[in-house]
Every structure is written in C-alpha cells, then in structure tokens.
C-alpha cells in the first residue's frame, strides 16, 4: 500500500538569493531527515530560472506532483536601514522587506494547486509565527527546529487530532492560532548531510557552504533574535560528526573552498568546544582544503585560541557593535572596548583575516559615542590588508528582544523609524540621535568607511543565476539556450562556471561550440580589449578540449 503524503516539495522563498547566494541549509537538513524515512523530497526555488515566479512555480508543481509543500522563510527583511535599492522606505530609511513576495508565492500556489496543503517554517517564521501565518493566510507552521515536527506533520495530515499534539507546531484552531511547546534540540548522528541538493552548487562554490556545529545562544544583546529562535541552552554536535561531514564535502564537492560555521557566535559559551574542534580540523588536515569562517564575539578570545585559528586557516567576523563602553553596556553585550581591542590586536599578531561589524544608532548613541567609534576606526585600528569594517545603522526592532521591550517601555518615539505593525513584521528601526540616512551622511563625512550596498535586482545577475541553476541540474540544452540568448555581459559573467561544468559532465562538444561562439561574439562586439582576459581563458579551454578529442 503506497504511503500517504509521500511526495514533499520544499520551497526556498528567499528572493534575496538573487543578490546573495546563500543556499537553503535548513531545508536540506529537513530533506535529509525525511529521506531517511523513505519520503520523496524536492527542494526548489520559485524565482528561477524564469523571471516570472508564477511560471516557475507552475513548472515545479507539474514536475513534482507534491502532496505537501513546505515554505522555508529565511529572513523577514535585511535588518539594514540604508539600502540603496530597497523596496520598502519611509522618512529617514530604506530597506528590503520580503514577506510581500512570500505572500505572492502562497497565492500563486493556491491559484495553481488549491488542494495542496502548505506549512511554513524557518528562522524568520520563528521570530513572529502567529502574525506571519495570519499574514500569509496559512493554517500551519513550525517554530524552531523543524526536522521531526515536519515529519510528524506529514505522517499525521489531515488528522487534526494527531496534528494538534505535534511539538513546535503552530496551527489554526476555532479560536485563532495555538503555538505548541517546543522540544529541546538534540543533534543526531543521522542528521549529518552527505549529499546536498545540487541545484545550489553555484552557491556552495561562491558564497561558501554552511555547516552547523551547535545551537543556542546565552547572550542578551538588545537587538538580537537568535536566543529567541535557538533558545538559551546549548546543544553541541559531536566532534567526529563534524569532521566526518567535512571529509564528505572534500569527497563530494570538489569546488567548495569556503566553509562557514553557522553558529550564532563560534566562541561561546567558552573556548573549550570550539578550540577542540579546531584542533581536530588541524590533525585531520582539513585546513589544507578549506578556508573557514564564522561569527565571533570579542570575548572569550585569547592568544592560544588565536594561534589555533591562524593555523587552521580561519577568518573571523567579529561582532563589535561599538567602541563606546556606554553603548555596549546599555545594549547588554558581554564585552567592552578593551575586549574588542584585545581581539583586534591578536588577529593582527597572528595574521587572521578579520571583518569587524559595527552598528551605529543603538539606544544611548550620541554624536559623542559615534565619534569615539570613528576615532578608533580612523586612527587606532584602521583598515589594512587583513582588517576591514562593515557597519549597519539603526537597530531593527523584533518582538521579544530587549530592544523591543525598551521601545515599548519608552514613551519617547523620537528615534523610531518605520511602522509599528502587528508582530513587528514590517521594518521598524530604533536609531539615535538622528535618522539612519542622516547618520549615514555624518559617518561618511567623518571617516573613510562607506556603506554603499550594491543590492539591486539586476537583469544580468538574474540571467546568470538562471543559467547556473539549470547547469547545476544538468539541464544542458535549457542552460545552453539561456546562455546563448543572454547578453554578452551576462555570458562573460558566467562562462567559466558553465563551460567547466559542461566539460566535467562529458559535454565537451557542446562546450567547444560555446567557446567558438564566445570568441566570435567578443570579436564582433568591438570590445576585444575589454574582454581580452576572458578570451585568453576561453582559448585555454579550447586547447584542453582539443587534447581530449
């Protein structure tokens, strides 16, 4: 007797993938879990390869015939208040907001296949689950860890009595929505991912491949939602499981060079676990295959730990927020200026690549505290070959955070920008002493730091990603058709990835034809000097193909 609800479709609803290619790691974890129970699972992306999501969704549903559709929500917005190309703006700020696009996806599915049940989940969903589920017009969602809850939902649906007892589930009752209690997260040996969805191979090679080694965050930073999503208690992955998974990446994903550990902060709660893991990476010689990176706090961080990171080819993203102790204290960080200075100096001593993250405009911020941070950036610890700074302006207000409590208890609305909406879904920022855009101008007038996010959805990127998406699925004729119909600038952006994959898949004849076509196109464009480097690489590919024929 065939299993009910056997075909599962997981949709990655993050349109921002068209700008920054972060693959759906959480969906792969769920898919891996369901595969072990015999379910047929497909992960897909509704914004590629066509630029019309409705065409893509119709094609996906026709191909997969799903019994249930899971919607993965990665972010509500970018949290950044000065987005040059943002799609949501008001006086003093401009940002990206994603739920409008997600709602269109839900409406499209309902239009094409109204009989298929949908269930939402992901980090963004866990921030404000009831409001999101109401906004999207859904009946079901999962907060926190989704593997087992999703499996239980698939097995139970449509039995409402069984569904009502599933941990982590958000479900519609006669009187509204109920959020069931959450089960504690425990890493399982069966949770290792050895075969990732190849549709996102391009993301693995460019943005890097994420790997989860622990869950939980015991910090209380005013603006951060991670303790709400993951909980305050820690769950650690067995060292040997991490090493085994890294070795599988070496074997199965030869093009991957960058590994990003997705921990909220790599070096908390103490240095014990992370130091031991780095030692095992070194003894396994995995540092010879990868460059590692993760998010770090300035404390705990000592000389021996820095030495290990340097030997293991680690780069760090250092959460600093501010150099002003008053700001750090008000916003409840566990570190102070001396800790930031100590970490930066150790990174310099041990030649560790370091990106320091700053946030201007948090509660307590004044021009005096901004100048304190700029003084340190301009004079004491300026950017160099191994140190750089990134910054955002204003704190995005999310429900349940200390910043949200501060705003709710403070009757002064002077420093609030955006709209206070149900569940704080729509972008809403705290920013002092002036608006985000005004502070951006002030900062750029008083330092070399610049924040000009090139985050627009442009045609060339869309075309390039469409080609890579088809390439990663070995849909060679469709990929070639997209490639040949694209503009020369698009072809030059993606030709190396396309030709290399054609060759590695035994499609040398097609690759040779594409190379010949490209050389002629460059010559006919009258821009041979502009594309001289690309032409040289294309000729090199041709010599390789000639040697194999």
GROMACS .gro file of C-alpha atoms in nm, residues 66-359:
model
  294
   66UNK     CA    1   0.370   1.723  -0.431
   67UNK     CA    2   0.134   1.603  -0.159
   68UNK     CA    3   0.254   1.872   0.083
   69UNK     CA    4   0.451   2.194   0.032
   70UNK     CA    5   0.687   2.335   0.294
   71UNK     CA    6   0.778   2.705   0.273
   72UNK     CA    7   1.122   2.798   0.407
   73UNK     CA    8   1.140   3.159   0.533
   74UNK     CA    9   1.499   3.270   0.592
   75UNK     CA   10   1.452   3.641   0.666
   76UNK     CA   11   1.169   3.889   0.713
   77UNK     CA   12   1.395   4.171   0.586
   78UNK     CA   13   1.764   4.253   0.564
   79UNK     CA   14   1.770   4.443   0.900
   80UNK     CA   15   1.961   4.718   0.716
   81UNK     CA   16   1.807   5.066   0.710
   82UNK     CA   17   2.004   5.235   0.431
   83UNK     CA   18   1.956   5.003   0.134
   84UNK     CA   19   2.021   5.197  -0.185
   85UNK     CA   20   1.794   4.968  -0.390
   86UNK     CA   21   1.550   4.876  -0.112
   87UNK     CA   22   1.183   4.806  -0.187
   88UNK     CA   23   1.042   4.947   0.140
   89UNK     CA   24   1.107   5.302   0.257
   90UNK     CA   25   0.986   5.590   0.467
   91UNK     CA   26   1.121   5.915   0.612
   92UNK     CA   27   1.486   5.860   0.702
   93UNK     CA   28   1.528   5.495   0.600
   94UNK     CA   29   1.515   5.248   0.311
   95UNK     CA   30   1.530   4.870   0.331
   96UNK     CA   31   1.422   4.537   0.180
   97UNK     CA   32   1.106   4.361   0.301
   98UNK     CA   33   1.042   4.003   0.187
   99UNK     CA   34   0.703   3.887   0.313
  100UNK     CA   35   0.518   4.058   0.027
  101UNK     CA   36   0.696   3.824  -0.215
  102UNK     CA   37   0.630   3.521   0.006
  103UNK     CA   38   0.260   3.603   0.015
  104UNK     CA   39   0.256   3.616  -0.366
  105UNK     CA   40   0.409   3.267  -0.370
  106UNK     CA   41   0.134   3.138  -0.141
  107UNK     CA   42  -0.133   3.300  -0.358
  108UNK     CA   43   0.020   3.152  -0.674
  109UNK     CA   44   0.024   2.801  -0.526
  110UNK     CA   45  -0.339   2.841  -0.420
  111UNK     CA   46  -0.427   2.951  -0.772
  112UNK     CA   47  -0.241   2.664  -0.943
  113UNK     CA   48  -0.299   2.383  -0.693
  114UNK     CA   49  -0.555   2.482  -0.427
  115UNK     CA   50  -0.575   2.125  -0.295
  116UNK     CA   51  -0.211   2.108  -0.177
  117UNK     CA   52  -0.161   2.192   0.194
  118UNK     CA   53   0.120   2.433   0.286
  119UNK     CA   54   0.322   2.468   0.605
  120UNK     CA   55   0.575   2.743   0.683
  121UNK     CA   56   0.894   2.735   0.887
  122UNK     CA   57   1.247   2.869   0.915
  123UNK     CA   58   1.434   3.127   1.120
  124UNK     CA   59   1.223   3.419   1.002
  125UNK     CA   60   0.899   3.236   1.078
  126UNK     CA   61   1.011   3.163   1.434
  127UNK     CA   62   1.052   3.536   1.508
  128UNK     CA   63   0.680   3.613   1.487
  129UNK     CA   64   0.499   3.290   1.393
  130UNK     CA   65   0.134   3.372   1.460
  131UNK     CA   66   0.143   3.708   1.283
  132UNK     CA   67   0.330   3.563   0.985
  133UNK     CA   68   0.093   3.269   0.947
  134UNK     CA   69  -0.204   3.509   0.957
  135UNK     CA   70  -0.038   3.746   0.709
  136UNK     CA   71   0.034   3.465   0.463
  137UNK     CA   72  -0.311   3.313   0.505
  138UNK     CA   73  -0.185   2.969   0.613
  139UNK     CA   74  -0.310   2.718   0.867
  140UNK     CA   75   0.016   2.556   0.977
  141UNK     CA   76   0.372   2.646   1.065
  142UNK     CA   77   0.672   2.515   1.259
  143UNK     CA   78   0.881   2.717   1.505
  144UNK     CA   79   1.241   2.633   1.588
  145UNK     CA   80   1.386   2.300   1.480
  146UNK     CA   81   1.175   2.159   1.201
  147UNK     CA   82   1.303   1.810   1.116
  148UNK     CA   83   1.095   1.590   1.344
  149UNK     CA   84   0.796   1.824   1.362
  150UNK     CA   85   0.772   1.831   0.984
  151UNK     CA   86   0.795   1.453   0.962
  152UNK     CA   87   0.522   1.412   1.223
  153UNK     CA   88   0.303   1.663   1.039
  154UNK     CA   89   0.346   1.479   0.709
  155UNK     CA   90   0.253   1.149   0.874
  156UNK     CA   91  -0.046   1.295   1.059
  157UNK     CA   92  -0.205   1.517   0.795
  158UNK     CA   93  -0.502   1.558   0.760
  159UNK     CA   94  -0.585   1.410   1.103
  160UNK     CA   95  -0.639   1.727   1.307
  161UNK     CA   96  -0.633   1.543   1.639
  162UNK     CA   97  -0.288   1.400   1.569
  163UNK     CA   98  -0.165   1.731   1.426
  164UNK     CA   99  -0.271   1.920   1.739
  165UNK     CA  100  -0.026   1.725   1.954
  166UNK     CA  101   0.291   1.788   1.748
  167UNK     CA  102   0.563   1.978   1.933
  168UNK     CA  103   0.687   2.303   1.769
  169UNK     CA  104   0.370   2.328   1.560
  170UNK     CA  105   0.166   2.645   1.506
  171UNK     CA  106  -0.186   2.553   1.400
  172UNK     CA  107  -0.523   2.712   1.344
  173UNK     CA  108  -0.797   2.638   1.594
  174UNK     CA  109  -1.157   2.755   1.605
  175UNK     CA  110  -1.048   3.043   1.827
  176UNK     CA  111  -0.734   3.156   1.647
  177UNK     CA  112  -0.386   3.006   1.646
  178UNK     CA  113  -0.205   2.793   1.901
  179UNK     CA  114   0.171   2.756   1.938
  180UNK     CA  115   0.261   2.416   2.083
  181UNK     CA  116   0.551   2.372   2.325
  182UNK     CA  117   0.896   2.325   2.174
  183UNK     CA  118   1.107   2.014   2.215
  184UNK     CA  119   1.475   2.065   2.305
  185UNK     CA  120   1.711   2.038   2.010
  186UNK     CA  121   1.947   1.741   2.006
  187UNK     CA  122   2.199   1.668   1.733
  188UNK     CA  123   2.159   1.317   1.595
  189UNK     CA  124   2.413   1.109   1.411
  190UNK     CA  125   2.156   1.064   1.137
  191UNK     CA  126   2.142   1.442   1.096
  192UNK     CA  127   2.470   1.463   0.904
  193UNK     CA  128   2.426   1.585   0.546
  194UNK     CA  129   2.638   1.394   0.298
  195UNK     CA  130   2.450   1.471  -0.024
  196UNK     CA  131   2.336   1.829  -0.066
  197UNK     CA  132   2.090   1.941  -0.331
  198UNK     CA  133   2.292   2.007  -0.645
  199UNK     CA  134   2.055   2.285  -0.758
  200UNK     CA  135   2.257   2.515  -0.534
  201UNK     CA  136   2.606   2.401  -0.630
  202UNK     CA  137   2.688   2.750  -0.757
  203UNK     CA  138   2.609   2.890  -0.412
  204UNK     CA  139   2.835   2.631  -0.248
  205UNK     CA  140   3.127   2.742  -0.462
  206UNK     CA  141   3.073   3.118  -0.447
  207UNK     CA  142   2.911   3.216  -0.116
  208UNK     CA  143   3.052   2.908   0.060
  209UNK     CA  144   2.897   2.606   0.226
  210UNK     CA  145   2.739   2.648   0.570
  211UNK     CA  146   2.781   2.389   0.842
  212UNK     CA  147   2.604   2.379   1.177
  213UNK     CA  148   2.803   2.265   1.481
  214UNK     CA  149   2.592   2.390   1.772
  215UNK     CA  150   2.259   2.551   1.854
  216UNK     CA  151   2.178   2.804   2.122
  217UNK     CA  152   2.285   3.148   2.242
  218UNK     CA  153   2.326   3.264   2.602
  219UNK     CA  154   2.384   3.630   2.515
  220UNK     CA  155   2.139   3.914   2.571
  221UNK     CA  156   2.234   4.167   2.301
  222UNK     CA  157   1.950   4.417   2.275
  223UNK     CA  158   1.865   4.374   1.908
  224UNK     CA  159   1.930   4.002   1.852
  225UNK     CA  160   1.665   3.736   1.786
  226UNK     CA  161   1.897   3.432   1.796
  227UNK     CA  162   1.828   3.341   2.162
  228UNK     CA  163   1.456   3.350   2.075
  229UNK     CA  164   1.499   3.128   1.770
  230UNK     CA  165   1.753   2.880   1.908
  231UNK     CA  166   1.697   2.906   2.283
  232UNK     CA  167   1.939   2.996   2.563
  233UNK     CA  168   2.067   2.641   2.617
  234UNK     CA  169   2.340   2.493   2.401
  235UNK     CA  170   2.340   2.171   2.204
  236UNK     CA  171   2.674   2.065   2.055
  237UNK     CA  172   2.743   1.844   1.759
  238UNK     CA  173   2.983   1.557   1.819
  239UNK     CA  174   3.335   1.647   1.702
  240UNK     CA  175   3.370   1.333   1.495
  241UNK     CA  176   3.042   1.403   1.317
  242UNK     CA  177   3.169   1.748   1.216
  243UNK     CA  178   3.496   1.606   1.087
  244UNK     CA  179   3.313   1.328   0.902
  245UNK     CA  180   3.085   1.580   0.733
  246UNK     CA  181   3.379   1.799   0.631
  247UNK     CA  182   3.552   1.498   0.480
  248UNK     CA  183   3.237   1.417   0.283
  249UNK     CA  184   3.243   1.771   0.141
  250UNK     CA  185   3.603   1.718   0.028
  251UNK     CA  186   3.492   1.400  -0.147
  252UNK     CA  187   3.161   1.515  -0.297
  253UNK     CA  188   3.208   1.889  -0.358
  254UNK     CA  189   3.550   1.947  -0.507
  255UNK     CA  190   3.467   2.308  -0.597
  256UNK     CA  191   3.394   2.411  -0.237
  257UNK     CA  192   3.674   2.612  -0.080
  258UNK     CA  193   3.492   2.809   0.191
  259UNK     CA  194   3.313   2.668   0.495
  260UNK     CA  195   3.101   2.895   0.713
  261UNK     CA  196   3.009   2.767   1.059
  262UNK     CA  197   2.659   2.900   1.116
  263UNK     CA  198   2.682   2.930   1.494
  264UNK     CA  199   2.531   3.243   1.643
  265UNK     CA  200   2.884   3.304   1.773
  266UNK     CA  201   3.158   3.044   1.726
  267UNK     CA  202   3.340   3.109   2.055
  268UNK     CA  203   3.057   3.089   2.307
  269UNK     CA  204   2.981   2.984   2.574
  270UNK     CA  205   3.351   2.905   2.636
  271UNK     CA  206   3.656   2.827   2.424
  272UNK     CA  207   3.658   2.460   2.524
  273UNK     CA  208   3.438   2.311   2.248
  274UNK     CA  209   3.549   2.536   1.963
  275UNK     CA  210   3.921   2.503   2.047
  276UNK     CA  211   3.897   2.125   2.049
  277UNK     CA  212   3.714   2.130   1.715
  278UNK     CA  213   3.980   2.350   1.556
  279UNK     CA  214   4.250   2.112   1.683
  280UNK     CA  215   4.069   1.818   1.522
  281UNK     CA  216   4.043   2.014   1.195
  282UNK     CA  217   4.420   2.058   1.207
  283UNK     CA  218   4.501   1.696   1.289
  284UNK     CA  219   4.265   1.586   1.005
  285UNK     CA  220   4.446   1.819   0.760
  286UNK     CA  221   4.113   1.972   0.661
  287UNK     CA  222   4.265   2.321   0.674
  288UNK     CA  223   4.451   2.227   0.355
  289UNK     CA  224   4.119   2.203   0.167
  290UNK     CA  225   3.913   2.488   0.312
  291UNK     CA  226   3.913   2.840   0.438
  292UNK     CA  227   3.689   2.852   0.747
  293UNK     CA  228   3.493   3.144   0.885
  294UNK     CA  229   3.228   3.218   1.142
  295UNK     CA  230   3.087   3.491   1.367
  296UNK     CA  231   3.284   3.560   1.687
  297UNK     CA  232   3.245   3.770   1.999
  298UNK     CA  233   3.545   3.971   2.128
  299UNK     CA  234   3.527   3.766   2.448
  300UNK     CA  235   3.625   3.488   2.517
  301UNK     CA  236   3.928   3.523   2.289
  302UNK     CA  237   4.287   3.454   2.393
  303UNK     CA  238   4.631   3.414   2.239
  304UNK     CA  239   4.627   3.033   2.219
  305UNK     CA  240   4.286   3.035   2.053
  306UNK     CA  241   4.402   3.297   1.802
  307UNK     CA  242   4.706   3.084   1.721
  308UNK     CA  243   4.483   2.782   1.652
  309UNK     CA  244   4.254   2.985   1.428
  310UNK     CA  245   4.550   3.114   1.230
  311UNK     CA  246   4.696   2.766   1.180
  312UNK     CA  247   4.358   2.629   1.071
  313UNK     CA  248   4.306   2.896   0.803
  314UNK     CA  249   4.018   3.073   0.979
  315UNK     CA  250   3.880   3.417   0.902
  316UNK     CA  251   3.660   3.580   1.161
  317UNK     CA  252   3.360   3.811   1.155
  318UNK     CA  253   3.389   3.998   1.483
  319UNK     CA  254   3.072   4.131   1.644
  320UNK     CA  255   3.179   4.468   1.786
  321UNK     CA  256   2.871   4.694   1.762
  322UNK     CA  257   3.052   4.997   1.910
  323UNK     CA  258   3.381   5.105   2.068
  324UNK     CA  259   3.191   5.317   2.323
  325UNK     CA  260   3.154   5.132   2.654
  326UNK     CA  261   2.836   5.319   2.738
  327UNK     CA  262   2.664   5.184   2.427
  328UNK     CA  263   2.788   4.831   2.491
  329UNK     CA  264   2.658   4.843   2.848
  330UNK     CA  265   2.316   4.984   2.760
  331UNK     CA  266   2.272   4.722   2.486
  332UNK     CA  267   2.372   4.440   2.721
  333UNK     CA  268   2.674   4.298   2.538
  334UNK     CA  269   2.904   4.067   2.733
  335UNK     CA  270   3.220   4.252   2.622
  336UNK     CA  271   3.367   4.602   2.639
  337UNK     CA  272   3.609   4.819   2.441
  338UNK     CA  273   3.916   4.654   2.592
  339UNK     CA  274   3.794   4.315   2.472
  340UNK     CA  275   3.745   4.443   2.117
  341UNK     CA  276   4.092   4.598   2.118
  342UNK     CA  277   4.245   4.277   2.253
  343UNK     CA  278   4.078   4.064   1.983
  344UNK     CA  279   4.179   4.300   1.702
  345UNK     CA  280   4.539   4.303   1.826
  346UNK     CA  281   4.550   3.922   1.845
  347UNK     CA  282   4.411   3.896   1.492
  348UNK     CA  283   4.683   4.129   1.370
  349UNK     CA  284   4.955   3.944   1.564
  350UNK     CA  285   4.854   3.607   1.419
  351UNK     CA  286   4.764   3.739   1.069
  352UNK     CA  287   4.395   3.642   1.094
  353UNK     CA  288   4.163   3.792   0.837
  354UNK     CA  289   3.908   3.992   1.037
  355UNK     CA  290   3.588   4.172   0.944
  356UNK     CA  291   3.463   4.382   1.236
  357UNK     CA  292   3.089   4.454   1.242
  358UNK     CA  293   2.961   4.782   1.385
  359UNK     CA  294   2.609   4.912   1.449
   0.00000   0.00000   0.00000
